[in-house]
Amino acid sequence: MNSNNSAVEIETAVKLSVDAWLLSNRRMNTLVRNLTDKELYSHVAPGKNRGVYLLGHLASINDAMLVLLGFSDRLYPHLEPLFVSNPDNIYEQYPSIEELKESWCTVNYTLLGYIEKMQPGQWLEKHTAVSDRDFESDPLRNKLSILISRTNHQNYHLGQLTFLL
Amino acid sequence: MNSNNSAVEIETAVKLSVDAWLLSNRRMNTLVRNLTDKELYSHVAPGKNRGVYLLGHLASINDAMLVLLGFSDRLYPHLEPLFVSNPDNIYEQYPSIEELKESWCTVNYTLLGYIEKMQPGQWLEKHTAVSDRDFESDPLRNKLSILISRTNHQNYHLGQLTFLL
């Protein structure tokens, strides 16, 4: 294996994961655009989360990616207690769907801007929630692992949200 | 970037995608083991697929991976028309849940055996459904792309199947 080949290979492998993220994100965008407010306020299945909760949940998880990937601070830290660290329906007030859709779009648009500037090798650098020492003993705790796990998480909930259509 | 570094990087990038597949597959295994026959015969949500259909669907999609990754022929080609190319409930007879669970386990166990023997660089080789010429113009149509897309597909339905618990 020569250096040129390996550089092409790492570029290819990283591009596949980035493309998988973008595809999943685009599918979520299309779904969110097509769902009415009434549909989003419905439960995805009897006794399960409301669509609006999953939308806020994914917006907040993606918002946290900005931090984990070392891009910026969170844009919407107030979403975390509402949609990640607590279950649905325990607060008196939730953001409107219009506001959540706007947060969702802005987070993903912001992420995309940073992702497009990443060089393949940068994805293999440590993410911000792991220490230098821990990263040295486990180089799999890198930025690419964040992207892959968040893609899988997004697809998991995407499968549920389609039930609202 | 020297050759050694790049070889480590490609190994790392591939391992992340393989690990994501294994994690998703393990989660499905745990779920399938925990679901009763009665639960699997239920619809994952009103008007949506039955659990048993999604189990057969994922077993058949994973079975086809054996071919796409160049490992072997399908083990259970009869599952394809029942669970992939046709919707649920159009045939008079379906395999029993016991039989489907056995097919599911055998397919994944077989896949795992081959996956464990793959060298990182082999994941960047073309999958079997693309021609040499097409692969030359689009090297992203490789075995790793199959693994990543099937992981995402599996997680999509995993999110739906958990509703049966």
XYZ file of C-alpha atoms in Angstrom:
330
model
C 0.000 0.000 0.000
C 1.640 3.260 -0.985
C 1.012 6.662 0.527
C -1.044 7.931 -2.413
C -3.357 4.935 -2.397
C -3.914 5.189 1.324
C -4.702 8.888 1.090
C -7.332 8.132 -1.565
C -8.703 5.311 0.562
C -9.121 7.437 3.670
C -10.763 10.156 1.582
C -13.164 7.554 0.165
C -13.983 5.993 3.518
C -14.639 9.374 5.136
C -16.737 10.560 2.198
C -19.018 7.530 2.536
C -19.769 8.401 6.162
C -20.245 12.083 5.392
C -22.570 11.205 2.501
C -24.555 8.866 4.749
C -24.990 11.722 7.225
C -26.081 14.125 4.500
C -28.546 11.624 3.034
C -30.117 10.938 6.408
C -30.264 14.663 7.150
C -31.891 15.403 3.788
C -34.496 12.717 4.389
C -35.280 14.281 7.771
C -35.532 17.733 6.141
C -37.998 16.478 3.547
C -40.051 14.748 6.207
C -40.095 17.770 8.531
C -41.106 20.026 5.630
C -43.975 17.704 4.690
C -45.417 17.176 8.163
C -48.200 19.519 9.253
C -48.267 21.000 12.749
C -51.166 18.693 13.565
C -49.163 15.656 12.486
C -46.119 16.783 14.467
C -48.226 17.204 17.601
C -49.395 13.582 17.244
C -47.703 10.618 18.876
C -45.645 8.551 16.411
C -47.395 5.455 17.824
C -49.823 4.972 20.718
C -48.035 5.727 24.001
C -44.809 6.768 22.224
C -43.164 10.173 21.740
C -44.880 13.035 19.947
C -43.376 14.064 16.620
C -42.576 17.487 18.039
C -40.523 15.899 20.809
C -38.462 13.868 18.343
C -37.939 16.963 16.197
C -36.645 18.909 19.197
C -34.627 15.881 20.291
C -32.824 15.568 16.958
C -32.309 19.341 16.702
C -30.670 19.354 20.126
C -28.535 16.258 19.459
C -27.306 17.832 16.212
C -26.722 21.120 18.031
C -24.424 19.270 20.441
C -22.463 17.940 17.457
C -21.216 21.496 16.859
C -19.451 21.250 20.219
C -18.326 17.610 19.955
C -16.795 18.222 16.533
C -15.030 21.337 17.798
C -16.910 23.693 15.464
C -18.653 26.122 17.841
C -20.745 26.459 20.964
C -24.314 25.163 20.904
C -26.735 27.487 19.152
C -29.777 26.370 21.178
C -28.660 25.111 24.609
C -32.211 25.592 25.978
C -33.401 22.631 23.870
C -31.285 20.129 25.832
C -33.370 19.903 29.051
C -36.602 20.024 27.039
C -35.805 17.323 24.509
C -32.789 15.271 25.608
C -32.247 15.001 29.348
C -35.971 14.787 30.086
C -38.893 12.886 28.587
C -41.770 14.579 26.779
C -44.497 16.592 28.494
C -42.902 17.488 31.792
C -42.509 21.226 31.143
C -45.380 23.679 31.044
C -44.215 25.328 27.867
C -42.459 24.090 24.767
C -41.150 26.069 21.786
C -43.628 26.379 18.905
C -43.244 24.064 15.924
C -42.325 27.051 13.760
C -39.500 27.892 16.157
C -38.342 24.255 16.339
C -38.304 23.895 12.568
C -36.225 27.050 12.337
C -33.771 25.763 14.965
C -33.600 22.421 13.147
C -32.762 24.125 9.833
C -30.223 26.523 11.298
C -28.367 23.819 13.209
C -28.046 21.614 10.143
C -27.132 24.457 7.844
C -24.429 25.530 10.307
C -23.127 21.977 10.699
C -23.004 21.568 6.936
C -20.888 24.690 6.529
C -18.257 23.324 8.901
C -18.462 19.754 7.574
C -17.799 20.947 4.021
C -14.523 22.518 5.155
C -13.215 19.398 6.916
C -10.217 17.606 5.412
C -10.450 13.773 5.533
C -7.665 13.450 8.104
C -9.380 15.873 10.475
C -12.213 13.393 10.982
C -9.698 11.069 12.632
C -8.790 13.691 15.239
C -10.220 13.377 18.737
C -13.647 14.769 19.492
C -13.939 17.353 22.255
C -15.504 15.105 24.912
C -12.455 12.842 25.187
C -9.169 13.703 26.896
C -5.796 13.574 25.135
C -4.800 10.632 27.312
C -7.981 8.651 26.674
C -7.761 9.356 22.966
C -4.214 8.057 22.889
C -5.369 4.698 24.236
C -8.492 4.628 22.056
C -8.119 6.450 18.728
C -11.606 5.323 17.731
C -12.990 8.136 19.893
C -12.627 10.552 17.020
C -14.862 12.995 15.157
C -15.846 10.385 12.587
C -17.268 8.186 15.355
C -19.516 11.085 16.398
C -20.749 11.549 12.838
C -21.440 7.829 12.386
C -23.235 7.347 15.692
C -25.367 10.456 15.148
C -26.272 9.270 11.645
C -27.464 5.981 13.093
C -29.376 7.732 15.851
C -31.037 10.054 13.333
C -32.093 7.109 11.151
C -33.506 5.297 14.165
C -35.891 8.182 14.876
C -36.480 8.874 11.179
C -38.025 5.403 10.924
C -40.396 6.374 13.733
C -41.240 9.849 12.449
C -42.351 8.525 9.041
C -45.321 7.002 10.851
C -46.766 10.513 11.127
C -47.238 10.802 7.356
C 0.723 12.239 5.566
C 3.043 9.242 5.453
C 2.125 5.737 4.374
C 2.067 4.344 7.914
C -0.250 7.054 9.185
C -2.613 6.591 6.273
C -2.751 2.840 6.772
C -3.676 3.393 10.423
C -6.267 5.963 9.405
C -7.992 3.717 6.890
C -7.995 0.900 9.446
C -9.592 3.257 11.987
C -12.202 4.618 9.586
C -13.222 1.137 8.459
C -13.322 -0.187 12.011
C -15.778 2.566 12.998
C -18.203 1.501 10.262
C -17.809 -2.189 11.056
C -18.362 -1.476 14.766
C -21.479 0.560 13.946
C -22.820 -2.401 11.974
C -22.053 -4.838 14.797
C -23.663 -2.573 17.397
C -26.821 -2.175 15.354
C -26.924 -5.905 14.691
C -26.464 -6.713 18.385
C -29.287 -4.349 19.296
C -31.543 -6.104 16.779
C -30.526 -9.502 18.197
C -31.401 -8.437 21.727
C -34.725 -7.036 20.573
C -35.617 -10.120 18.526
C -34.735 -12.370 21.467
C -36.929 -10.350 23.821
C -40.010 -10.092 21.623
C -42.688 -12.770 22.063
C -44.406 -14.357 19.078
C -47.535 -12.404 19.961
C -45.603 -9.124 19.918
C -43.922 -9.977 16.613
C -47.303 -10.734 15.024
C -48.496 -7.241 16.051
C -48.231 -4.156 13.868
C -45.432 -1.802 14.968
C -47.982 1.042 14.763
C -51.604 1.153 13.564
C -51.704 0.498 9.821
C -47.942 -0.123 9.618
C -45.935 -3.317 9.071
C -46.130 -6.282 11.400
C -43.016 -7.048 13.430
C -42.709 -10.403 11.705
C -42.580 -8.678 8.313
C -39.770 -6.371 9.413
C -37.867 -9.330 10.884
C -38.126 -11.215 7.588
C -37.309 -8.011 5.704
C -34.092 -7.402 7.610
C -33.109 -11.084 7.452
C -33.487 -11.022 3.663
C -31.678 -7.688 3.222
C -28.776 -9.015 5.315
C -28.867 -12.277 3.348
C -28.383 -10.259 0.149
C -25.312 -8.632 1.727
C -23.558 -11.997 1.480
C -23.831 -11.650 -2.311
C -23.144 -7.905 -2.551
C -20.003 -8.244 -0.443
C -18.823 -11.201 -2.536
C -18.943 -13.667 0.352
C -21.378 -16.336 -0.848
C -24.756 -16.992 -2.431
C -27.886 -16.116 -0.490
C -28.767 -18.629 2.193
C -32.515 -17.923 2.072
C -33.497 -16.642 -1.394
C -37.153 -17.559 -0.721
C -37.385 -14.680 1.789
C -36.902 -12.012 -0.904
C -40.354 -12.123 -2.554
C -42.043 -12.541 0.831
C -40.344 -9.692 2.658
C -38.580 -7.353 0.226
C -40.098 -7.130 -3.247
C -43.669 -7.356 -1.929
C -45.562 -5.741 0.937
C -46.884 -7.694 3.903
C -49.874 -10.038 3.798
C -50.119 -10.858 0.113
C -49.048 -14.496 0.360
C -51.154 -17.240 1.865
C -48.350 -18.675 3.913
C -45.373 -17.155 5.696
C -42.505 -18.891 7.496
C -43.065 -19.373 11.228
C -41.445 -16.955 13.651
C -39.234 -19.758 14.912
C -37.987 -20.349 11.369
C -37.491 -16.614 10.738
C -35.546 -16.147 13.951
C -33.323 -19.049 12.966
C -32.743 -17.569 9.482
C -32.008 -14.177 11.050
C -29.398 -15.676 13.392
C -27.743 -17.829 10.753
C -27.472 -14.977 8.239
C -25.844 -12.657 10.756
C -23.559 -15.323 12.148
C -22.431 -16.164 8.606
C -21.921 -12.496 7.709
C -19.909 -11.961 10.871
C -17.570 -14.828 10.015
C -16.713 -13.241 6.674
C -16.583 -9.685 8.023
C -14.054 -10.689 10.670
C -11.697 -11.917 7.960
C -11.838 -8.716 5.865
C -8.720 -6.562 5.655
C -9.388 -2.787 5.794
C -8.412 -2.228 2.164
C -10.829 -4.902 0.950
C -13.768 -2.766 2.070
C -12.749 -0.229 -0.570
C -13.060 -2.813 -3.358
C -16.110 -2.765 -5.598
C -19.255 -4.539 -4.488
C -20.662 -7.230 -6.783
C -23.611 -5.240 -8.164
C -21.430 -2.655 -9.911
C -19.451 -3.213 -13.117
C -15.680 -2.648 -13.355
C -16.287 0.336 -15.629
C -18.867 1.974 -13.362
C -16.673 1.392 -10.340
C -13.766 3.066 -12.085
C -15.811 6.235 -12.525
C -17.343 6.019 -9.033
C -15.085 4.338 -6.463
C -17.644 5.108 -3.751
C -19.633 2.098 -4.961
C -17.561 -0.182 -2.781
C -18.223 -2.790 -0.118
C -18.005 -0.240 2.676
C -20.895 1.711 1.134
C -23.026 -1.445 1.304
C -22.154 -1.946 4.975
C -22.922 1.695 5.844
C -26.216 1.866 3.972
C -27.396 -1.437 5.432
C -26.474 -0.251 8.934
C -28.603 2.840 8.422
C -31.465 0.805 7.003
C -31.290 -1.601 9.944
C -31.383 1.271 12.453
C -34.349 2.823 10.659
C -36.423 -0.331 11.211
C -34.922 -0.968 14.650
C -36.478 2.322 15.768
C -39.839 1.008 14.580
C -39.499 -2.498 16.009
C -38.811 -1.197 19.532
C -42.447 -0.058 19.583
C -43.429 -3.708 19.984
C -41.839 -3.937 23.439
